[in-house]
């Protein structure tokens, strides 16, 4: 695997500290929310956070039409939920990045001013590994998050993967690479079936 790109490394560092802060805030249970969020989030976005925090059902006393932004923020109640929401949105965004669709390819190439790039016309079903690697590089250049994949002990939970004391010795650019390597490790007897799994960072 190539050396980890600086932007990807920075993303992993930020994710580590965000999750560390999340653990601290969850333990502190201060139950306070900063008014600064009123300058950052729209009313619709505050409601999105509420829907996420109160899932699966928003309490009847929370009424979007009748409540002000301040009242919605008060209903959120704690900075912890805002941090947890943003961590979850980042995770979902990363999963979306893995899904290569015609629209995503189009938007990425247009953003880079590469409307005449050959990938604009080539059907995704006909892409080979060179095309896929080329698109990943362009997507990264466009500022899209670049996922990495590692082989972890099967006991590692999703929320703990940034904190393991024995992280994977190497990371992979694609899930396929990681899965193939895991299969080889099992086949060679270095790992037993079910001892390890591939996780995305």
PDB file of C-alpha atoms in Angstrom:
ATOM      1  CA  UNK A   1       0.000   0.000   0.000  1.00  0.00           C
ATOM      2  CA  UNK A   2       1.164   3.504  -0.760  1.00  0.00           C
ATOM      3  CA  UNK A   3       2.087   5.837   2.064  1.00  0.00           C
ATOM      4  CA  UNK A   4      -0.987   7.291   3.722  1.00  0.00           C
ATOM      5  CA  UNK A   5      -1.910  10.661   2.216  1.00  0.00           C
ATOM      6  CA  UNK A   6      -1.625  13.661   4.509  1.00  0.00           C
ATOM      7  CA  UNK A   7      -5.290  14.564   4.174  1.00  0.00           C
ATOM      8  CA  UNK A   8      -6.335  11.033   5.093  1.00  0.00           C
ATOM      9  CA  UNK A   9      -3.916  10.911   8.004  1.00  0.00           C
ATOM     10  CA  UNK A  10      -5.281  14.227   9.267  1.00  0.00           C
ATOM     11  CA  UNK A  11      -8.825  12.880   9.015  1.00  0.00           C
ATOM     12  CA  UNK A  12      -7.907   9.854  11.132  1.00  0.00           C
ATOM     13  CA  UNK A  13      -6.248  12.058  13.743  1.00  0.00           C
ATOM     14  CA  UNK A  14      -9.322  14.301  13.927  1.00  0.00           C
ATOM     15  CA  UNK A  15     -11.611  11.264  14.204  1.00  0.00           C
ATOM     16  CA  UNK A  16      -9.518   9.918  17.063  1.00  0.00           C
ATOM     17  CA  UNK A  17      -9.795  13.154  19.044  1.00  0.00           C
ATOM     18  CA  UNK A  18     -13.490  13.571  18.267  1.00  0.00           C
ATOM     19  CA  UNK A  19     -14.220  10.110  19.622  1.00  0.00           C
ATOM     20  CA  UNK A  20     -11.987  10.673  22.632  1.00  0.00           C
ATOM     21  CA  UNK A  21     -13.886  13.889  23.351  1.00  0.00           C
ATOM     22  CA  UNK A  22     -17.159  12.021  22.900  1.00  0.00           C
ATOM     23  CA  UNK A  23     -16.128   9.506  25.567  1.00  0.00           C
ATOM     24  CA  UNK A  24     -15.161  12.284  27.977  1.00  0.00           C
ATOM     25  CA  UNK A  25     -18.383  14.223  27.406  1.00  0.00           C
ATOM     26  CA  UNK A  26     -20.501  11.105  27.821  1.00  0.00           C
ATOM     27  CA  UNK A  27     -18.820  10.392  31.174  1.00  0.00           C
ATOM     28  CA  UNK A  28     -19.095  14.003  32.399  1.00  0.00           C
ATOM     29  CA  UNK A  29     -22.860  14.299  31.784  1.00  0.00           C
ATOM     30  CA  UNK A  30     -22.792  18.098  32.080  1.00  0.00           C
ATOM     31  CA  UNK A  31     -26.087  18.526  30.188  1.00  0.00           C
ATOM     32  CA  UNK A  32     -25.236  21.936  28.739  1.00  0.00           C
ATOM     33  CA  UNK A  33     -25.483  23.194  25.183  1.00  0.00           C
ATOM     34  CA  UNK A  34     -23.606  26.181  23.773  1.00  0.00           C
ATOM     35  CA  UNK A  35     -25.551  29.020  22.133  1.00  0.00           C
ATOM     36  CA  UNK A  36     -22.892  29.193  19.409  1.00  0.00           C
ATOM     37  CA  UNK A  37     -24.774  26.451  17.541  1.00  0.00           C
ATOM     38  CA  UNK A  38     -27.508  28.973  16.728  1.00  0.00           C
ATOM     39  CA  UNK A  39     -24.969  30.752  14.506  1.00  0.00           C
ATOM     40  CA  UNK A  40     -23.921  27.509  12.824  1.00  0.00           C
ATOM     41  CA  UNK A  41     -27.052  25.408  12.327  1.00  0.00           C
ATOM     42  CA  UNK A  42     -30.275  26.367  10.593  1.00  0.00           C
ATOM     43  CA  UNK A  43     -33.630  25.517  12.133  1.00  0.00           C
ATOM     44  CA  UNK A  44     -33.969  22.573   9.741  1.00  0.00           C
ATOM     45  CA  UNK A  45     -30.536  21.271  10.750  1.00  0.00           C
ATOM     46  CA  UNK A  46     -31.354  21.548  14.449  1.00  0.00           C
ATOM     47  CA  UNK A  47     -34.473  19.497  13.774  1.00  0.00           C
ATOM     48  CA  UNK A  48     -32.361  16.893  11.956  1.00  0.00           C
ATOM     49  CA  UNK A  49     -30.212  16.563  15.080  1.00  0.00           C
ATOM     50  CA  UNK A  50     -33.337  16.180  17.218  1.00  0.00           C
ATOM     51  CA  UNK A  51     -34.724  13.464  14.946  1.00  0.00           C
ATOM     52  CA  UNK A  52     -31.413  11.636  15.196  1.00  0.00           C
ATOM     53  CA  UNK A  53     -31.069  12.083  18.978  1.00  0.00           C
ATOM     54  CA  UNK A  54     -34.650  11.032  19.737  1.00  0.00           C
ATOM     55  CA  UNK A  55     -34.886   8.237  17.177  1.00  0.00           C
ATOM     56  CA  UNK A  56     -37.028   6.377  16.439  1.00  0.00           C
ATOM     57  CA  UNK A  57     -39.781   8.759  17.629  1.00  0.00           C
ATOM     58  CA  UNK A  58     -39.584  12.490  18.331  1.00  0.00           C
ATOM     59  CA  UNK A  59     -41.612  13.404  21.465  1.00  0.00           C
ATOM     60  CA  UNK A  60     -44.919  15.119  20.753  1.00  0.00           C
ATOM     61  CA  UNK A  61     -43.922  18.182  22.771  1.00  0.00           C
ATOM     62  CA  UNK A  62     -41.262  19.003  20.178  1.00  0.00           C
ATOM     63  CA  UNK A  63     -43.107  20.888  17.434  1.00  0.00           C
ATOM     64  CA  UNK A  64     -40.999  22.295  14.611  1.00  0.00           C
ATOM     65  CA  UNK A  65     -43.539  24.890  13.458  1.00  0.00           C
ATOM     66  CA  UNK A  66     -44.207  26.310  16.915  1.00  0.00           C
ATOM     67  CA  UNK A  67     -40.704  26.228  18.406  1.00  0.00           C
ATOM     68  CA  UNK A  68     -37.920  28.756  17.857  1.00  0.00           C
ATOM     69  CA  UNK A  69     -34.318  27.843  17.089  1.00  0.00           C
ATOM     70  CA  UNK A  70     -33.434  28.459  20.741  1.00  0.00           C
ATOM     71  CA  UNK A  71     -36.189  26.140  21.910  1.00  0.00           C
ATOM     72  CA  UNK A  72     -35.048  23.429  19.514  1.00  0.00           C
ATOM     73  CA  UNK A  73     -31.496  23.831  20.770  1.00  0.00           C
ATOM     74  CA  UNK A  74     -32.757  23.532  24.342  1.00  0.00           C
ATOM     75  CA  UNK A  75     -34.548  20.336  23.317  1.00  0.00           C
ATOM     76  CA  UNK A  76     -31.224  18.906  22.132  1.00  0.00           C
ATOM     77  CA  UNK A  77     -29.985  19.691  25.618  1.00  0.00           C
ATOM     78  CA  UNK A  78     -26.305  18.782  25.470  1.00  0.00           C
ATOM     79  CA  UNK A  79     -23.285  19.447  23.253  1.00  0.00           C
ATOM     80  CA  UNK A  80     -22.637  15.710  23.479  1.00  0.00           C
ATOM     81  CA  UNK A  81     -25.536  14.967  21.132  1.00  0.00           C
ATOM     82  CA  UNK A  82     -24.306  17.476  18.581  1.00  0.00           C
ATOM     83  CA  UNK A  83     -20.828  15.938  18.610  1.00  0.00           C
ATOM     84  CA  UNK A  84     -22.237  12.408  18.380  1.00  0.00           C
ATOM     85  CA  UNK A  85     -24.496  13.468  15.503  1.00  0.00           C
ATOM     86  CA  UNK A  86     -21.606  14.968  13.535  1.00  0.00           C
ATOM     87  CA  UNK A  87     -19.460  11.872  14.099  1.00  0.00           C
ATOM     88  CA  UNK A  88     -22.272   9.722  12.762  1.00  0.00           C
ATOM     89  CA  UNK A  89     -22.790  11.984   9.729  1.00  0.00           C
ATOM     90  CA  UNK A  90     -19.074  11.770   8.943  1.00  0.00           C
ATOM     91  CA  UNK A  91     -19.252   7.986   9.109  1.00  0.00           C
ATOM     92  CA  UNK A  92     -22.254   7.910   6.763  1.00  0.00           C
ATOM     93  CA  UNK A  93     -20.545  10.326   4.379  1.00  0.00           C
ATOM     94  CA  UNK A  94     -17.531   8.038   4.266  1.00  0.00           C
ATOM     95  CA  UNK A  95     -19.751   5.080   3.392  1.00  0.00           C
ATOM     96  CA  UNK A  96     -21.371   7.138   0.632  1.00  0.00           C
ATOM     97  CA  UNK A  97     -17.928   7.926  -0.778  1.00  0.00           C
ATOM     98  CA  UNK A  98     -17.438   4.211  -1.419  1.00  0.00           C
ATOM     99  CA  UNK A  99     -20.504   4.107  -3.668  1.00  0.00           C
ATOM    100  CA  UNK A 100     -19.339   5.087  -7.136  1.00  0.00           C
ATOM    101  CA  UNK A 101     -22.354   6.262  -9.114  1.00  0.00           C
ATOM    102  CA  UNK A 102     -22.611   8.113 -12.439  1.00  0.00           C
ATOM    103  CA  UNK A 103     -23.811  11.221 -10.610  1.00  0.00           C
ATOM    104  CA  UNK A 104     -20.928  11.104  -8.118  1.00  0.00           C
ATOM    105  CA  UNK A 105     -18.411  10.698 -10.944  1.00  0.00           C
ATOM    106  CA  UNK A 106     -20.043  13.552 -12.872  1.00  0.00           C
ATOM    107  CA  UNK A 107     -20.093  15.891  -9.863  1.00  0.00           C
ATOM    108  CA  UNK A 108     -16.465  15.113  -8.982  1.00  0.00           C
ATOM    109  CA  UNK A 109     -15.152  15.696 -12.498  1.00  0.00           C
ATOM    110  CA  UNK A 110     -17.190  18.882 -12.940  1.00  0.00           C
ATOM    111  CA  UNK A 111     -15.900  20.188  -9.615  1.00  0.00           C
ATOM    112  CA  UNK A 112     -12.341  19.644 -10.844  1.00  0.00           C
ATOM    113  CA  UNK A 113     -13.064  21.222 -14.232  1.00  0.00           C
ATOM    114  CA  UNK A 114     -12.499  17.901 -15.993  1.00  0.00           C
ATOM    115  CA  UNK A 115     -15.676  17.732 -18.055  1.00  0.00           C
ATOM    116  CA  UNK A 116     -13.773  16.082 -20.941  1.00  0.00           C
ATOM    117  CA  UNK A 117     -12.090  13.417 -18.778  1.00  0.00           C
ATOM    118  CA  UNK A 118     -12.449   9.927 -20.248  1.00  0.00           C
ATOM    119  CA  UNK A 119     -14.206   8.632 -17.090  1.00  0.00           C
ATOM    120  CA  UNK A 120     -17.073  11.012 -17.832  1.00  0.00           C
ATOM    121  CA  UNK A 121     -18.065   8.814 -20.772  1.00  0.00           C
ATOM    122  CA  UNK A 122     -16.878   5.360 -19.685  1.00  0.00           C
ATOM    123  CA  UNK A 123     -19.599   3.214 -18.049  1.00  0.00           C
ATOM    124  CA  UNK A 124     -18.698   2.310 -14.475  1.00  0.00           C
ATOM    125  CA  UNK A 125     -19.468  -1.359 -15.197  1.00  0.00           C
ATOM    126  CA  UNK A 126     -16.544  -1.337 -17.651  1.00  0.00           C
ATOM    127  CA  UNK A 127     -13.988   0.198 -15.266  1.00  0.00           C
ATOM    128  CA  UNK A 128     -10.853  -1.781 -14.523  1.00  0.00           C
ATOM    129  CA  UNK A 129      -8.565  -1.375 -11.497  1.00  0.00           C
ATOM    130  CA  UNK A 130      -6.685   1.465 -13.220  1.00  0.00           C
ATOM    131  CA  UNK A 131      -9.926   3.385 -13.753  1.00  0.00           C
ATOM    132  CA  UNK A 132     -11.002   2.814 -10.144  1.00  0.00           C
ATOM    133  CA  UNK A 133      -7.638   3.951  -8.791  1.00  0.00           C
ATOM    134  CA  UNK A 134      -7.736   6.981 -11.082  1.00  0.00           C
ATOM    135  CA  UNK A 135     -11.175   7.957  -9.808  1.00  0.00           C
ATOM    136  CA  UNK A 136     -10.155   7.483  -6.164  1.00  0.00           C
ATOM    137  CA  UNK A 137      -7.260   9.888  -6.720  1.00  0.00           C
ATOM    138  CA  UNK A 138      -9.538  12.445  -8.389  1.00  0.00           C
ATOM    139  CA  UNK A 139     -12.169  12.073  -5.675  1.00  0.00           C
ATOM    140  CA  UNK A 140      -9.522  12.695  -3.034  1.00  0.00           C
ATOM    141  CA  UNK A 141      -8.294  15.730  -4.953  1.00  0.00           C
ATOM    142  CA  UNK A 142     -11.861  17.061  -5.009  1.00  0.00           C
ATOM    143  CA  UNK A 143     -11.866  16.997  -1.215  1.00  0.00           C
ATOM    144  CA  UNK A 144     -13.961  13.887  -0.712  1.00  0.00           C
ATOM    145  CA  UNK A 145     -12.957  11.779   2.310  1.00  0.00           C
ATOM    146  CA  UNK A 146     -10.854   8.763   1.396  1.00  0.00           C
ATOM    147  CA  UNK A 147     -11.659   5.601   3.353  1.00  0.00           C
ATOM    148  CA  UNK A 148      -8.994   3.170   4.498  1.00  0.00           C
ATOM    149  CA  UNK A 149      -9.449  -0.449   5.525  1.00  0.00           C
ATOM    150  CA  UNK A 150      -7.677  -2.483   8.162  1.00  0.00           C
ATOM    151  CA  UNK A 151      -7.781  -6.030   9.501  1.00  0.00           C
ATOM    152  CA  UNK A 152      -8.869  -6.056  13.147  1.00  0.00           C
ATOM    153  CA  UNK A 153      -9.509  -8.634  15.830  1.00  0.00           C
ATOM    154  CA  UNK A 154     -13.110  -9.776  15.522  1.00  0.00           C
ATOM    155  CA  UNK A 155     -13.827  -8.537  19.073  1.00  0.00           C
ATOM    156  CA  UNK A 156     -13.110  -4.890  18.192  1.00  0.00           C
ATOM    157  CA  UNK A 157     -16.288  -2.791  18.205  1.00  0.00           C
ATOM    158  CA  UNK A 158     -17.069  -0.022  15.733  1.00  0.00           C
ATOM    159  CA  UNK A 159     -16.741   2.687  18.401  1.00  0.00           C
ATOM    160  CA  UNK A 160     -13.367   1.331  19.571  1.00  0.00           C
ATOM    161  CA  UNK A 161     -11.529   0.909  16.277  1.00  0.00           C
ATOM    162  CA  UNK A 162      -9.681   4.234  16.646  1.00  0.00           C
ATOM    163  CA  UNK A 163      -8.446   3.334  20.140  1.00  0.00           C
ATOM    164  CA  UNK A 164      -7.085  -0.201  19.821  1.00  0.00           C
ATOM    165  CA  UNK A 165      -3.626  -0.567  21.372  1.00  0.00           C
ATOM    166  CA  UNK A 166      -2.541  -2.919  18.586  1.00  0.00           C
ATOM    167  CA  UNK A 167      -3.748  -1.269  15.354  1.00  0.00           C
ATOM    168  CA  UNK A 168      -3.402  -3.039  12.000  1.00  0.00           C
ATOM    169  CA  UNK A 169       0.224  -3.142  10.784  1.00  0.00           C
ATOM    170  CA  UNK A 170      -0.928  -1.735   7.453  1.00  0.00           C
ATOM    171  CA  UNK A 171      -3.967  -0.164   5.863  1.00  0.00           C
ATOM    172  CA  UNK A 172      -5.499  -0.806   2.456  1.00  0.00           C
ATOM    173  CA  UNK A 173      -6.952   1.588  -0.098  1.00  0.00           C
ATOM    174  CA  UNK A 174      -9.873  -0.691  -0.949  1.00  0.00           C
ATOM    175  CA  UNK A 175     -12.062  -3.143   0.936  1.00  0.00           C
ATOM    176  CA  UNK A 176     -11.284  -5.749  -1.709  1.00  0.00           C
ATOM    177  CA  UNK A 177      -7.540  -5.548  -0.980  1.00  0.00           C
ATOM    178  CA  UNK A 178      -8.166  -5.961   2.736  1.00  0.00           C
ATOM    179  CA  UNK A 179     -10.580  -8.869   2.227  1.00  0.00           C
ATOM    180  CA  UNK A 180      -8.163 -10.651  -0.121  1.00  0.00           C
ATOM    181  CA  UNK A 181      -5.322 -10.228   2.388  1.00  0.00           C
ATOM    182  CA  UNK A 182      -7.498 -11.552   5.210  1.00  0.00           C
ATOM    183  CA  UNK A 183      -8.419 -14.567   3.086  1.00  0.00           C
ATOM    184  CA  UNK A 184      -4.727 -15.238   2.427  1.00  0.00           C
ATOM    185  CA  UNK A 185      -3.894 -14.995   6.140  1.00  0.00           C
ATOM    186  CA  UNK A 186      -6.616 -17.540   6.909  1.00  0.00           C
ATOM    187  CA  UNK A 187      -5.543 -19.803   4.074  1.00  0.00           C
ATOM    188  CA  UNK A 188      -1.908 -19.750   5.217  1.00  0.00           C
ATOM    189  CA  UNK A 189      -2.898 -20.585   8.788  1.00  0.00           C
ATOM    190  CA  UNK A 190      -1.777 -17.264  10.271  1.00  0.00           C
ATOM    191  CA  UNK A 191      -5.379 -16.580  11.297  1.00  0.00           C
ATOM    192  CA  UNK A 192      -8.362 -18.787  11.977  1.00  0.00           C
ATOM    193  CA  UNK A 193     -11.773 -18.276  10.428  1.00  0.00           C
ATOM    194  CA  UNK A 194     -13.691 -15.712  12.501  1.00  0.00           C
ATOM    195  CA  UNK A 195     -10.656 -14.383  14.391  1.00  0.00           C
ATOM    196  CA  UNK A 196     -10.413 -11.166  12.405  1.00  0.00           C
ATOM    197  CA  UNK A 197     -12.521  -8.862  10.285  1.00  0.00           C
ATOM    198  CA  UNK A 198     -12.099  -5.910   7.934  1.00  0.00           C
ATOM    199  CA  UNK A 199     -13.127  -2.480   9.241  1.00  0.00           C
ATOM    200  CA  UNK A 200     -13.284   0.864   7.503  1.00  0.00           C
ATOM    201  CA  UNK A 201     -11.590   3.985   8.881  1.00  0.00           C
TER     202      UNK A 201
END
